[in-house]
C-alpha cells in the first residue's frame, strides 16, 4: 500500500472531485464552506456522488453573489500491470463515495452505510450536537486532534473520502473516450478556511480556501508513471469574459475578468 499527499492552496479559486450514478441510491447531501469571503458548495445527489461544486465570492455588484468556479475537478492516471487506468473529472466523473474496504469500493461492500460516506463539516465551537462532529469517521481516516476529537483546520473544515475503484462509476463523456479500467486509489480530502476579518482583498486569509488531498494505492500492484491534473470551468458573471493566464515563475494558473466587479 502506497500513499502520497498533495496540498493545494486556492486563492479565489478551488478544486473538485466528482462521481457518477451508483447502483444504490443515496441521500442528498449539501455542505459548504461559508465563514469567510468565499462560499464553496459541494453537493451529493440521489443517484450517486456527483460532488458538483460551485465557488462564489460574497459581495460584488450590488452586494450580490457572483460566481468564480462553475465546476472543477482532478484527474489521476497511471499504469497498473501495463494497463492505463484513470479517474477522470470533466463535468462527468469516475469517483465513488466512501473508502476502499478489503480491496473493494465501499458502495459495493457496504452500501447500507452510504450515509457514513457523506461530506462532513465542522466549525469552530462545534460539539456533539453537530451530527458531523458526533459521527466523525475516525475509522475511515478522518483527522484527529491531540485530545482525540475531530481535528478542525482553520475555522471551518470539510472532510470526505472517496475512491476510483468502483466499476459502476466509469462514465462516458462526450469530451473524452470512455475507458473501462478503474484505478485502485482511495482519496481523502480536507478543505478548510479561516473566518473573515474584513472584506478587503488585502486580507489574504479571508480570501483563500485550502484543500489537501491524500492518495493511497489500495491495490496489490504499483501504479507506474502516475500523473495528476486539475481541470476548472471558470465562469465569471459574463461567460465570455474568462481570460486564462499562466505565471511560469510561480507555477501558477490564473483566470481573470476585464471588468471590475467591485464597482
PDB file of C-alpha atoms in Angstrom:
ATOM      1  CA  UNK A   1       0.000   0.000   0.000  1.00  0.00           C
ATOM      2  CA  UNK A   2       1.481   3.326  -1.057  1.00  0.00           C
ATOM      3  CA  UNK A   3       0.368   6.787  -0.033  1.00  0.00           C
ATOM      4  CA  UNK A   4       1.065  10.266  -1.309  1.00  0.00           C
ATOM      5  CA  UNK A   5      -0.263  13.600  -0.098  1.00  0.00           C
ATOM      6  CA  UNK A   6      -0.948  16.714  -2.139  1.00  0.00           C
ATOM      7  CA  UNK A   7      -1.673  20.100  -0.589  1.00  0.00           C
ATOM      8  CA  UNK A   8      -3.191  22.849  -2.715  1.00  0.00           C
ATOM      9  CA  UNK A   9      -3.726  26.477  -1.761  1.00  0.00           C
ATOM     10  CA  UNK A  10      -6.534  28.229  -3.609  1.00  0.00           C
ATOM     11  CA  UNK A  11      -6.803  31.987  -3.919  1.00  0.00           C
ATOM     12  CA  UNK A  12     -10.274  32.934  -5.164  1.00  0.00           C
ATOM     13  CA  UNK A  13     -10.363  29.528  -6.779  1.00  0.00           C
ATOM     14  CA  UNK A  14     -10.810  25.897  -5.793  1.00  0.00           C
ATOM     15  CA  UNK A  15     -10.813  22.257  -6.718  1.00  0.00           C
ATOM     16  CA  UNK A  16     -13.129  19.347  -7.049  1.00  0.00           C
ATOM     17  CA  UNK A  17     -13.688  15.662  -7.365  1.00  0.00           C
ATOM     18  CA  UNK A  18     -16.889  14.037  -8.546  1.00  0.00           C
ATOM     19  CA  UNK A  19     -18.837  10.875  -9.269  1.00  0.00           C
ATOM     20  CA  UNK A  20     -21.432   9.247 -11.469  1.00  0.00           C
ATOM     21  CA  UNK A  21     -24.634   7.496 -10.564  1.00  0.00           C
ATOM     22  CA  UNK A  22     -24.161   4.436  -8.451  1.00  0.00           C
ATOM     23  CA  UNK A  23     -26.466   1.442  -8.469  1.00  0.00           C
ATOM     24  CA  UNK A  24     -27.564   2.105  -4.893  1.00  0.00           C
ATOM     25  CA  UNK A  25     -29.469   5.394  -4.349  1.00  0.00           C
ATOM     26  CA  UNK A  26     -28.097   7.582  -1.589  1.00  0.00           C
ATOM     27  CA  UNK A  27     -29.444  10.582   0.263  1.00  0.00           C
ATOM     28  CA  UNK A  28     -28.967  14.186  -0.788  1.00  0.00           C
ATOM     29  CA  UNK A  29     -26.032  15.908   0.842  1.00  0.00           C
ATOM     30  CA  UNK A  30     -25.059  19.556   0.564  1.00  0.00           C
ATOM     31  CA  UNK A  31     -22.260  21.102   2.581  1.00  0.00           C
ATOM     32  CA  UNK A  32     -20.341  24.318   2.194  1.00  0.00           C
ATOM     33  CA  UNK A  33     -17.516  26.462   3.491  1.00  0.00           C
ATOM     34  CA  UNK A  34     -19.012  29.854   4.231  1.00  0.00           C
ATOM     35  CA  UNK A  35     -17.189  31.595   7.088  1.00  0.00           C
ATOM     36  CA  UNK A  36     -15.023  33.925   5.010  1.00  0.00           C
ATOM     37  CA  UNK A  37     -15.435  35.978   1.832  1.00  0.00           C
ATOM     38  CA  UNK A  38     -15.821  32.859  -0.336  1.00  0.00           C
ATOM     39  CA  UNK A  39     -18.632  30.333  -0.467  1.00  0.00           C
ATOM     40  CA  UNK A  40     -17.726  26.828  -1.654  1.00  0.00           C
ATOM     41  CA  UNK A  41     -20.702  24.487  -2.093  1.00  0.00           C
ATOM     42  CA  UNK A  42     -20.407  20.739  -2.565  1.00  0.00           C
ATOM     43  CA  UNK A  43     -23.468  18.654  -3.399  1.00  0.00           C
ATOM     44  CA  UNK A  44     -24.221  14.932  -3.443  1.00  0.00           C
ATOM     45  CA  UNK A  45     -27.352  13.825  -5.272  1.00  0.00           C
ATOM     46  CA  UNK A  46     -29.768  10.906  -5.005  1.00  0.00           C
ATOM     47  CA  UNK A  47     -28.251   8.635  -7.645  1.00  0.00           C
ATOM     48  CA  UNK A  48     -24.607   8.958  -6.852  1.00  0.00           C
ATOM     49  CA  UNK A  49     -21.829  11.056  -5.516  1.00  0.00           C
ATOM     50  CA  UNK A  50     -21.649  13.696  -8.207  1.00  0.00           C
ATOM     51  CA  UNK A  51     -19.825  16.208  -5.984  1.00  0.00           C
ATOM     52  CA  UNK A  52     -20.802  19.177  -8.073  1.00  0.00           C
ATOM     53  CA  UNK A  53     -19.039  22.297  -6.845  1.00  0.00           C
ATOM     54  CA  UNK A  54     -19.581  25.974  -7.140  1.00  0.00           C
ATOM     55  CA  UNK A  55     -17.402  28.708  -5.701  1.00  0.00           C
ATOM     56  CA  UNK A  56     -18.855  32.199  -5.212  1.00  0.00           C
ATOM     57  CA  UNK A  57     -17.478  35.473  -3.993  1.00  0.00           C
ATOM     58  CA  UNK A  58     -19.570  37.370  -1.464  1.00  0.00           C
ATOM     59  CA  UNK A  59     -20.272  40.968  -2.437  1.00  0.00           C
ATOM     60  CA  UNK A  60     -19.590  42.284  -5.930  1.00  0.00           C
ATOM     61  CA  UNK A  61     -22.032  44.462  -7.832  1.00  0.00           C
ATOM     62  CA  UNK A  62     -24.978  45.465  -5.686  1.00  0.00           C
ATOM     63  CA  UNK A  63     -23.695  43.289  -2.837  1.00  0.00           C
ATOM     64  CA  UNK A  64     -24.889  40.115  -4.603  1.00  0.00           C
ATOM     65  CA  UNK A  65     -23.153  36.784  -5.012  1.00  0.00           C
ATOM     66  CA  UNK A  66     -21.182  36.255  -8.158  1.00  0.00           C
ATOM     67  CA  UNK A  67     -19.577  33.109  -9.426  1.00  0.00           C
ATOM     68  CA  UNK A  68     -15.922  32.252  -9.795  1.00  0.00           C
ATOM     69  CA  UNK A  69     -15.905  28.488 -10.394  1.00  0.00           C
ATOM     70  CA  UNK A  70     -18.844  26.721 -12.032  1.00  0.00           C
ATOM     71  CA  UNK A  71     -17.292  23.265 -11.807  1.00  0.00           C
ATOM     72  CA  UNK A  72     -13.855  21.748 -11.462  1.00  0.00           C
ATOM     73  CA  UNK A  73     -12.009  18.575 -10.586  1.00  0.00           C
ATOM     74  CA  UNK A  74      -8.907  16.475 -10.646  1.00  0.00           C
ATOM     75  CA  UNK A  75      -7.811  13.623 -12.877  1.00  0.00           C
ATOM     76  CA  UNK A  76      -5.436  10.853 -11.879  1.00  0.00           C
ATOM     77  CA  UNK A  77      -3.936   8.462 -14.426  1.00  0.00           C
ATOM     78  CA  UNK A  78      -1.335   5.721 -14.266  1.00  0.00           C
ATOM     79  CA  UNK A  79      -0.377   2.235 -15.431  1.00  0.00           C
ATOM     80  CA  UNK A  80      -1.195  -0.924 -13.489  1.00  0.00           C
ATOM     81  CA  UNK A  81       0.402  -4.055 -14.970  1.00  0.00           C
ATOM     82  CA  UNK A  82       0.894  -2.109 -18.249  1.00  0.00           C
ATOM     83  CA  UNK A  83      -2.807  -1.179 -18.416  1.00  0.00           C
ATOM     84  CA  UNK A  84      -3.644   2.522 -18.434  1.00  0.00           C
ATOM     85  CA  UNK A  85      -6.154   3.329 -15.701  1.00  0.00           C
ATOM     86  CA  UNK A  86      -7.692   6.606 -14.663  1.00  0.00           C
ATOM     87  CA  UNK A  87     -10.099   8.607 -12.568  1.00  0.00           C
ATOM     88  CA  UNK A  88     -11.451  11.416 -14.778  1.00  0.00           C
ATOM     89  CA  UNK A  89     -13.280  14.639 -13.997  1.00  0.00           C
ATOM     90  CA  UNK A  90     -14.657  16.983 -16.651  1.00  0.00           C
ATOM     91  CA  UNK A  91     -18.347  17.587 -15.929  1.00  0.00           C
ATOM     92  CA  UNK A  92     -18.538  13.799 -15.831  1.00  0.00           C
ATOM     93  CA  UNK A  93     -16.863  11.697 -13.174  1.00  0.00           C
ATOM     94  CA  UNK A  94     -15.363   8.370 -12.148  1.00  0.00           C
ATOM     95  CA  UNK A  95     -15.379   8.667  -8.369  1.00  0.00           C
ATOM     96  CA  UNK A  96     -17.384   6.677  -5.830  1.00  0.00           C
ATOM     97  CA  UNK A  97     -18.150   7.818  -2.304  1.00  0.00           C
ATOM     98  CA  UNK A  98     -16.559   6.038   0.617  1.00  0.00           C
ATOM     99  CA  UNK A  99     -13.233   4.280   1.195  1.00  0.00           C
ATOM    100  CA  UNK A 100     -11.858   1.103  -0.342  1.00  0.00           C
ATOM    101  CA  UNK A 101     -12.646  -1.784   2.028  1.00  0.00           C
ATOM    102  CA  UNK A 102     -10.697  -5.048   1.649  1.00  0.00           C
ATOM    103  CA  UNK A 103      -9.847  -4.123  -1.920  1.00  0.00           C
ATOM    104  CA  UNK A 104     -13.428  -3.241  -2.894  1.00  0.00           C
ATOM    105  CA  UNK A 105     -15.259   0.110  -3.150  1.00  0.00           C
ATOM    106  CA  UNK A 106     -17.379   0.879  -0.111  1.00  0.00           C
ATOM    107  CA  UNK A 107     -20.611   1.297  -2.097  1.00  0.00           C
ATOM    108  CA  UNK A 108     -20.278  -2.303  -3.316  1.00  0.00           C
ATOM    109  CA  UNK A 109     -19.186  -3.823   0.003  1.00  0.00           C
ATOM    110  CA  UNK A 110     -21.426  -1.923   2.436  1.00  0.00           C
ATOM    111  CA  UNK A 111     -23.983   0.165   0.510  1.00  0.00           C
ATOM    112  CA  UNK A 112     -26.171   0.215   3.631  1.00  0.00           C
ATOM    113  CA  UNK A 113     -23.581   2.556   5.185  1.00  0.00           C
ATOM    114  CA  UNK A 114     -23.846   5.095   2.367  1.00  0.00           C
ATOM    115  CA  UNK A 115     -24.832   7.862   4.786  1.00  0.00           C
ATOM    116  CA  UNK A 116     -21.487   7.418   6.561  1.00  0.00           C
ATOM    117  CA  UNK A 117     -19.700   8.105   3.271  1.00  0.00           C
ATOM    118  CA  UNK A 118     -21.036  11.651   3.250  1.00  0.00           C
ATOM    119  CA  UNK A 119     -19.320  15.041   3.404  1.00  0.00           C
ATOM    120  CA  UNK A 120     -18.560  16.058   6.999  1.00  0.00           C
ATOM    121  CA  UNK A 121     -18.432  19.686   8.146  1.00  0.00           C
ATOM    122  CA  UNK A 122     -17.260  21.073  11.474  1.00  0.00           C
ATOM    123  CA  UNK A 123     -16.926  24.701  12.563  1.00  0.00           C
ATOM    124  CA  UNK A 124     -15.127  26.381  15.458  1.00  0.00           C
ATOM    125  CA  UNK A 125     -17.206  25.883  18.621  1.00  0.00           C
ATOM    126  CA  UNK A 126     -18.972  22.708  17.448  1.00  0.00           C
ATOM    127  CA  UNK A 127     -19.635  19.821  19.822  1.00  0.00           C
ATOM    128  CA  UNK A 128     -21.615  16.562  19.775  1.00  0.00           C
ATOM    129  CA  UNK A 129     -24.795  18.469  18.942  1.00  0.00           C
ATOM    130  CA  UNK A 130     -23.455  18.680  15.366  1.00  0.00           C
ATOM    131  CA  UNK A 131     -24.075  15.200  13.833  1.00  0.00           C
ATOM    132  CA  UNK A 132     -20.969  15.538  11.657  1.00  0.00           C
ATOM    133  CA  UNK A 133     -18.854  16.176  14.757  1.00  0.00           C
ATOM    134  CA  UNK A 134     -20.546  13.358  16.685  1.00  0.00           C
ATOM    135  CA  UNK A 135     -20.252  10.874  13.791  1.00  0.00           C
ATOM    136  CA  UNK A 136     -16.748  11.949  12.709  1.00  0.00           C
ATOM    137  CA  UNK A 137     -15.426   8.857  10.830  1.00  0.00           C
ATOM    138  CA  UNK A 138     -12.095   8.238  12.550  1.00  0.00           C
ATOM    139  CA  UNK A 139     -12.199   4.645  11.237  1.00  0.00           C
ATOM    140  CA  UNK A 140     -12.079   5.993   7.669  1.00  0.00           C
ATOM    141  CA  UNK A 141      -9.033   8.104   8.437  1.00  0.00           C
ATOM    142  CA  UNK A 142     -10.689  11.425   9.310  1.00  0.00           C
ATOM    143  CA  UNK A 143      -8.148  13.591  11.180  1.00  0.00           C
ATOM    144  CA  UNK A 144      -7.979  13.550  14.976  1.00  0.00           C
ATOM    145  CA  UNK A 145      -6.545  16.189  17.297  1.00  0.00           C
ATOM    146  CA  UNK A 146      -4.270  15.505  20.291  1.00  0.00           C
ATOM    147  CA  UNK A 147      -7.289  15.147  22.599  1.00  0.00           C
ATOM    148  CA  UNK A 148      -8.925  12.506  20.387  1.00  0.00           C
ATOM    149  CA  UNK A 149     -11.580  14.841  18.977  1.00  0.00           C
ATOM    150  CA  UNK A 150     -12.324  15.738  15.336  1.00  0.00           C
ATOM    151  CA  UNK A 151      -9.474  17.897  14.111  1.00  0.00           C
ATOM    152  CA  UNK A 152     -10.501  21.380  12.986  1.00  0.00           C
ATOM    153  CA  UNK A 153      -8.326  23.163  10.448  1.00  0.00           C
ATOM    154  CA  UNK A 154      -8.786  26.914  10.335  1.00  0.00           C
ATOM    155  CA  UNK A 155     -12.257  27.957  11.494  1.00  0.00           C
ATOM    156  CA  UNK A 156     -14.303  25.560   9.311  1.00  0.00           C
ATOM    157  CA  UNK A 157     -13.421  22.192   7.794  1.00  0.00           C
ATOM    158  CA  UNK A 158     -14.972  19.821   5.262  1.00  0.00           C
ATOM    159  CA  UNK A 159     -13.730  16.232   5.150  1.00  0.00           C
ATOM    160  CA  UNK A 160     -14.667  13.316   2.930  1.00  0.00           C
ATOM    161  CA  UNK A 161     -13.260  10.107   1.457  1.00  0.00           C
ATOM    162  CA  UNK A 162     -13.928   8.567  -1.948  1.00  0.00           C
ATOM    163  CA  UNK A 163     -12.325   6.158  -4.394  1.00  0.00           C
ATOM    164  CA  UNK A 164     -11.673   5.422  -8.051  1.00  0.00           C
ATOM    165  CA  UNK A 165     -12.221   1.663  -7.843  1.00  0.00           C
ATOM    166  CA  UNK A 166     -15.965   1.363  -8.475  1.00  0.00           C
ATOM    167  CA  UNK A 167     -16.794  -0.008 -11.947  1.00  0.00           C
ATOM    168  CA  UNK A 168     -20.303   1.464 -11.625  1.00  0.00           C
ATOM    169  CA  UNK A 169     -18.844   4.953 -11.888  1.00  0.00           C
ATOM    170  CA  UNK A 170     -16.949   4.619 -15.166  1.00  0.00           C
ATOM    171  CA  UNK A 171     -18.850   7.192 -17.131  1.00  0.00           C
ATOM    172  CA  UNK A 172     -18.985   8.028 -20.818  1.00  0.00           C
ATOM    173  CA  UNK A 173     -18.153  11.642 -21.556  1.00  0.00           C
ATOM    174  CA  UNK A 174     -18.803  13.355 -24.888  1.00  0.00           C
ATOM    175  CA  UNK A 175     -15.497  15.144 -24.306  1.00  0.00           C
ATOM    176  CA  UNK A 176     -13.329  12.044 -23.933  1.00  0.00           C
ATOM    177  CA  UNK A 177     -13.251   8.393 -24.896  1.00  0.00           C
ATOM    178  CA  UNK A 178     -14.838   6.019 -22.399  1.00  0.00           C
ATOM    179  CA  UNK A 179     -12.352   3.901 -20.502  1.00  0.00           C
ATOM    180  CA  UNK A 180     -13.149   0.570 -18.880  1.00  0.00           C
ATOM    181  CA  UNK A 181     -10.479   0.132 -16.208  1.00  0.00           C
ATOM    182  CA  UNK A 182     -10.692   1.562 -12.700  1.00  0.00           C
ATOM    183  CA  UNK A 183      -7.688   2.580 -10.636  1.00  0.00           C
ATOM    184  CA  UNK A 184      -7.493   1.253  -7.026  1.00  0.00           C
ATOM    185  CA  UNK A 185      -6.882   4.634  -5.394  1.00  0.00           C
ATOM    186  CA  UNK A 186      -8.580   5.968  -2.265  1.00  0.00           C
ATOM    187  CA  UNK A 187      -8.707   9.738  -1.812  1.00  0.00           C
ATOM    188  CA  UNK A 188      -9.067  11.571   1.484  1.00  0.00           C
ATOM    189  CA  UNK A 189      -9.901  15.240   1.016  1.00  0.00           C
ATOM    190  CA  UNK A 190      -9.777  18.034   3.571  1.00  0.00           C
ATOM    191  CA  UNK A 191     -10.965  21.540   2.693  1.00  0.00           C
ATOM    192  CA  UNK A 192     -10.797  24.377   5.191  1.00  0.00           C
ATOM    193  CA  UNK A 193     -10.895  28.117   5.564  1.00  0.00           C
ATOM    194  CA  UNK A 194     -10.339  30.879   8.099  1.00  0.00           C
ATOM    195  CA  UNK A 195     -13.098  33.176   9.293  1.00  0.00           C
ATOM    196  CA  UNK A 196     -13.380  36.521   7.568  1.00  0.00           C
ATOM    197  CA  UNK A 197     -11.816  39.504   9.300  1.00  0.00           C
ATOM    198  CA  UNK A 198     -12.576  42.091   6.617  1.00  0.00           C
ATOM    199  CA  UNK A 199     -13.933  42.063   3.070  1.00  0.00           C
ATOM    200  CA  UNK A 200     -10.723  43.645   1.768  1.00  0.00           C
ATOM    201  CA  UNK A 201      -8.670  41.936  -0.930  1.00  0.00           C
ATOM    202  CA  UNK A 202      -5.630  42.664   1.245  1.00  0.00           C
ATOM    203  CA  UNK A 203      -6.982  40.377   3.977  1.00  0.00           C
ATOM    204  CA  UNK A 204      -5.383  37.275   2.492  1.00  0.00           C
ATOM    205  CA  UNK A 205      -6.817  34.553   4.750  1.00  0.00           C
ATOM    206  CA  UNK A 206     -10.349  35.881   4.241  1.00  0.00           C
ATOM    207  CA  UNK A 207      -9.983  35.218   0.509  1.00  0.00           C
ATOM    208  CA  UNK A 208      -8.411  31.756   0.468  1.00  0.00           C
ATOM    209  CA  UNK A 209      -9.680  28.185   0.636  1.00  0.00           C
ATOM    210  CA  UNK A 210      -7.173  25.442   1.403  1.00  0.00           C
ATOM    211  CA  UNK A 211      -7.659  21.927   0.042  1.00  0.00           C
ATOM    212  CA  UNK A 212      -5.498  18.911   0.863  1.00  0.00           C
ATOM    213  CA  UNK A 213      -5.612  15.528  -0.886  1.00  0.00           C
ATOM    214  CA  UNK A 214      -4.183  12.257   0.341  1.00  0.00           C
ATOM    215  CA  UNK A 215      -3.968   9.449  -2.224  1.00  0.00           C
ATOM    216  CA  UNK A 216      -3.478   5.819  -1.194  1.00  0.00           C
ATOM    217  CA  UNK A 217      -2.893   2.939  -3.603  1.00  0.00           C
ATOM    218  CA  UNK A 218      -5.095   0.157  -2.175  1.00  0.00           C
ATOM    219  CA  UNK A 219      -4.211  -2.292  -4.937  1.00  0.00           C
ATOM    220  CA  UNK A 220      -1.657  -5.104  -4.947  1.00  0.00           C
ATOM    221  CA  UNK A 221       0.490  -3.656  -7.725  1.00  0.00           C
ATOM    222  CA  UNK A 222       2.452  -0.460  -8.140  1.00  0.00           C
ATOM    223  CA  UNK A 223       0.889   2.365 -10.150  1.00  0.00           C
ATOM    224  CA  UNK A 224       3.561   3.337 -12.623  1.00  0.00           C
ATOM    225  CA  UNK A 225       4.013   6.667 -14.424  1.00  0.00           C
ATOM    226  CA  UNK A 226       1.218   8.291 -12.418  1.00  0.00           C
ATOM    227  CA  UNK A 227       0.150  11.829 -13.259  1.00  0.00           C
ATOM    228  CA  UNK A 228      -2.227  14.187 -11.507  1.00  0.00           C
ATOM    229  CA  UNK A 229      -4.044  17.008 -13.307  1.00  0.00           C
ATOM    230  CA  UNK A 230      -6.621  19.626 -12.472  1.00  0.00           C
ATOM    231  CA  UNK A 231      -9.465  20.927 -14.637  1.00  0.00           C
ATOM    232  CA  UNK A 232     -11.501  24.068 -13.925  1.00  0.00           C
ATOM    233  CA  UNK A 233     -14.551  25.618 -15.552  1.00  0.00           C
ATOM    234  CA  UNK A 234     -14.163  29.268 -14.547  1.00  0.00           C
ATOM    235  CA  UNK A 235     -17.266  31.391 -15.105  1.00  0.00           C
ATOM    236  CA  UNK A 236     -17.396  34.985 -14.020  1.00  0.00           C
ATOM    237  CA  UNK A 237     -20.791  36.663 -14.457  1.00  0.00           C
ATOM    238  CA  UNK A 238     -20.096  37.184 -18.157  1.00  0.00           C
ATOM    239  CA  UNK A 239     -19.451  33.722 -19.593  1.00  0.00           C
ATOM    240  CA  UNK A 240     -17.313  35.190 -22.371  1.00  0.00           C
ATOM    241  CA  UNK A 241     -15.046  37.218 -20.078  1.00  0.00           C
ATOM    242  CA  UNK A 242     -12.912  34.432 -18.614  1.00  0.00           C
ATOM    243  CA  UNK A 243      -9.311  35.015 -19.593  1.00  0.00           C
ATOM    244  CA  UNK A 244      -6.544  32.496 -18.779  1.00  0.00           C
ATOM    245  CA  UNK A 245      -3.032  33.403 -17.697  1.00  0.00           C
ATOM    246  CA  UNK A 246      -0.034  31.323 -16.627  1.00  0.00           C
ATOM    247  CA  UNK A 247       2.669  32.691 -14.343  1.00  0.00           C
ATOM    248  CA  UNK A 248       5.565  30.341 -15.145  1.00  0.00           C
ATOM    249  CA  UNK A 249       7.833  31.839 -12.487  1.00  0.00           C
ATOM    250  CA  UNK A 250       5.357  30.801  -9.753  1.00  0.00           C
ATOM    251  CA  UNK A 251       3.910  27.739 -11.499  1.00  0.00           C
ATOM    252  CA  UNK A 252       0.502  29.358 -11.078  1.00  0.00           C
ATOM    253  CA  UNK A 253      -2.544  29.270 -13.330  1.00  0.00           C
ATOM    254  CA  UNK A 254      -4.934  32.230 -13.257  1.00  0.00           C
ATOM    255  CA  UNK A 255      -8.184  33.322 -14.811  1.00  0.00           C
ATOM    256  CA  UNK A 256      -9.328  36.938 -14.790  1.00  0.00           C
ATOM    257  CA  UNK A 257     -12.105  39.248 -15.949  1.00  0.00           C
ATOM    258  CA  UNK A 258     -11.609  42.557 -17.733  1.00  0.00           C
ATOM    259  CA  UNK A 259     -14.415  44.097 -15.687  1.00  0.00           C
ATOM    260  CA  UNK A 260     -14.109  45.380 -12.122  1.00  0.00           C
ATOM    261  CA  UNK A 261     -16.872  43.542 -10.271  1.00  0.00           C
ATOM    262  CA  UNK A 262     -16.394  45.603  -7.127  1.00  0.00           C
ATOM    263  CA  UNK A 263     -17.542  48.887  -8.668  1.00  0.00           C
TER     264      UNK A 263
END
